[in-house]
PDB file of C-alpha atoms in Angstrom:
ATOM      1  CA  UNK A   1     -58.816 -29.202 -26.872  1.00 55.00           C
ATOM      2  CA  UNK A   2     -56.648 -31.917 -24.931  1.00 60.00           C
ATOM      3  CA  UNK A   3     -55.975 -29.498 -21.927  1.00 60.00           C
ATOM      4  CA  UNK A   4     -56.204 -31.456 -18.370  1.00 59.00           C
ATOM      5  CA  UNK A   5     -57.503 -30.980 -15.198  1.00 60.00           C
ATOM      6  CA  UNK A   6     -54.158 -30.392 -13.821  1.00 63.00           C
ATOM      7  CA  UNK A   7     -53.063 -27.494 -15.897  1.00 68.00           C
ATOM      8  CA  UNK A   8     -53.186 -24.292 -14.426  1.00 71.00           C
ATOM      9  CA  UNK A   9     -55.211 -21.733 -15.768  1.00 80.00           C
ATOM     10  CA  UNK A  10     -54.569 -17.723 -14.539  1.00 82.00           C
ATOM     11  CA  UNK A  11     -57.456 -16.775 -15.524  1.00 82.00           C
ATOM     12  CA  UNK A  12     -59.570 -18.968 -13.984  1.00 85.00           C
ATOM     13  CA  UNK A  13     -58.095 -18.635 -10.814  1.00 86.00           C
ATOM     14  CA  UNK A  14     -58.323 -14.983 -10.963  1.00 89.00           C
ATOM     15  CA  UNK A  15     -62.054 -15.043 -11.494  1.00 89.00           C
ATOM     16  CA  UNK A  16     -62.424 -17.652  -8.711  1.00 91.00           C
ATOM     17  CA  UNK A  17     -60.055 -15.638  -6.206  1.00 93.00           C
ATOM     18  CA  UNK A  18     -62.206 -12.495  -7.333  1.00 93.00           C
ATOM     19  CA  UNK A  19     -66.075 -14.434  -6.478  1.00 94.00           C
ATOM     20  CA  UNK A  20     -64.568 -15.584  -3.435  1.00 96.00           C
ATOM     21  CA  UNK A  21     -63.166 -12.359  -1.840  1.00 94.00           C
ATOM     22  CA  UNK A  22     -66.754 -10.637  -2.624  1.00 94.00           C
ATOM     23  CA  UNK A  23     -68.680 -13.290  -1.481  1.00 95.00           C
ATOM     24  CA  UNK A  24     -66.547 -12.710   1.871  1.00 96.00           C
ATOM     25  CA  UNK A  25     -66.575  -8.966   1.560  1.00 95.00           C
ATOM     26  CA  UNK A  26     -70.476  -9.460   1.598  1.00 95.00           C
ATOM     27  CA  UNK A  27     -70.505 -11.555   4.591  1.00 96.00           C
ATOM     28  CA  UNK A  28     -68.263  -9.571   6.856  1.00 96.00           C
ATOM     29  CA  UNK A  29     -70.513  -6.493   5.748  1.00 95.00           C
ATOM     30  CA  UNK A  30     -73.907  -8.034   6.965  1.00 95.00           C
ATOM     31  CA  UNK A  31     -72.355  -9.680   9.811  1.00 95.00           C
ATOM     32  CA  UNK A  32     -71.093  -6.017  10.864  1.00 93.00           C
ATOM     33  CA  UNK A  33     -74.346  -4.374   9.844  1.00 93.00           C
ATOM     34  CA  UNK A  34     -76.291  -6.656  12.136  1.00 92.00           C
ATOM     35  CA  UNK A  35     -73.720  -6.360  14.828  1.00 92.00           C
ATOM     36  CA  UNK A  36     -74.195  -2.836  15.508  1.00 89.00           C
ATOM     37  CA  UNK A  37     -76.873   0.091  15.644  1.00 90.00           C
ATOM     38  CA  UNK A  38     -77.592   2.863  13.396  1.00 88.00           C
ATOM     39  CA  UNK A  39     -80.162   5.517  13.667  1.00 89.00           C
ATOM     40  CA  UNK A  40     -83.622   4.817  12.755  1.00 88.00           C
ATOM     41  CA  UNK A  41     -84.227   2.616   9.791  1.00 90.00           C
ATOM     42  CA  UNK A  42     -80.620   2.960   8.797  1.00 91.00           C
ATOM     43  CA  UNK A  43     -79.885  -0.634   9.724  1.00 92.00           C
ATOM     44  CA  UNK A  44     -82.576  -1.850   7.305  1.00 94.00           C
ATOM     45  CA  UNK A  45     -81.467   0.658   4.415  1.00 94.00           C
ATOM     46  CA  UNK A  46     -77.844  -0.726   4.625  1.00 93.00           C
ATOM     47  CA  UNK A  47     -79.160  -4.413   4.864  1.00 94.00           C
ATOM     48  CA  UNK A  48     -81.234  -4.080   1.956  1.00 96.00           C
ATOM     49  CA  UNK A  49     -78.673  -1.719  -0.090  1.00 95.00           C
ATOM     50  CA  UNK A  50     -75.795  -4.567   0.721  1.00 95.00           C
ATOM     51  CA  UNK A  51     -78.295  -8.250   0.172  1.00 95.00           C
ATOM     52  CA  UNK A  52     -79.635  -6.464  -3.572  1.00 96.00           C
ATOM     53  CA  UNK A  53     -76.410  -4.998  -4.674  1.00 94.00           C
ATOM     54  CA  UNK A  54     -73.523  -7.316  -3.276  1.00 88.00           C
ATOM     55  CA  UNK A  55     -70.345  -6.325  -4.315  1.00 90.00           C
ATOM     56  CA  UNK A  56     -71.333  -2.224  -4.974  1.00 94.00           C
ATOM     57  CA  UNK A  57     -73.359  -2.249  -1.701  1.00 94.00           C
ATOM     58  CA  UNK A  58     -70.713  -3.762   0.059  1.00 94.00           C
ATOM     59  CA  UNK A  59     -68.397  -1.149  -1.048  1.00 94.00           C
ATOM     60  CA  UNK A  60     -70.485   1.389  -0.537  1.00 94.00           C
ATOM     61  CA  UNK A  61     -71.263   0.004   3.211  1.00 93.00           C
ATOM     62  CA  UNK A  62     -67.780   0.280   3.930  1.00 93.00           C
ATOM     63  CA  UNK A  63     -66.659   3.326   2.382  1.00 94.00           C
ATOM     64  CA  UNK A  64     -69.967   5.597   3.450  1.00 92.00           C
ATOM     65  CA  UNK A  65     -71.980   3.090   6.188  1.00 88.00           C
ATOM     66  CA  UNK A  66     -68.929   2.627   8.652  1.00 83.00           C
ATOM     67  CA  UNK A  67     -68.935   5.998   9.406  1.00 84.00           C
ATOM     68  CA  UNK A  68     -73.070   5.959  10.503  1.00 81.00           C
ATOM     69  CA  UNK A  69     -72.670   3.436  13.020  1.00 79.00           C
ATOM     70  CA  UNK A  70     -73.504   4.634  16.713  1.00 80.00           C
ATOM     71  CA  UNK A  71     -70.945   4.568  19.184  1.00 76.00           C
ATOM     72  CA  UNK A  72     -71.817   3.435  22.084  1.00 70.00           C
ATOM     73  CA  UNK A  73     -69.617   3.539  25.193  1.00 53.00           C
TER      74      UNK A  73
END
């Protein structure tokens, strides 16, 4: 009970290190959804899929979206 600010707590900073990469995981993935085109609606799906799930959209953006983008020349 008579810990300090200054220890150093692993666990904590894991948790902190993990919020902080997703939160920036999320922000690339919008930033590249809005960045580019899809066909159709696609560009609102992935929007919407990433802003209401963060972390599992975000994953799912980049493991299954990436690959939908258009390529333009």
């Amino acid at each position: 009970m008579d810990k300090t600010i200054t220890e150093f707590s692993l666990g904590l900073f894991t948790w902190q290190a993990l919020i902080i990469i997703s939160i920036g995981l999320w922000i690339f993935c919008l930033i590249d959804i809005l960045r580019n085109q899809f066909q159709k609606n696609d560009k609102v799906i992935w929007a919407l899929v990433v802003i209401l799930l963060p972390f599992i959209g975000s994953l799912l953006y980049l493991f299954i979206g990436k690959s939908k983008k258009l390529k333009l020349n």
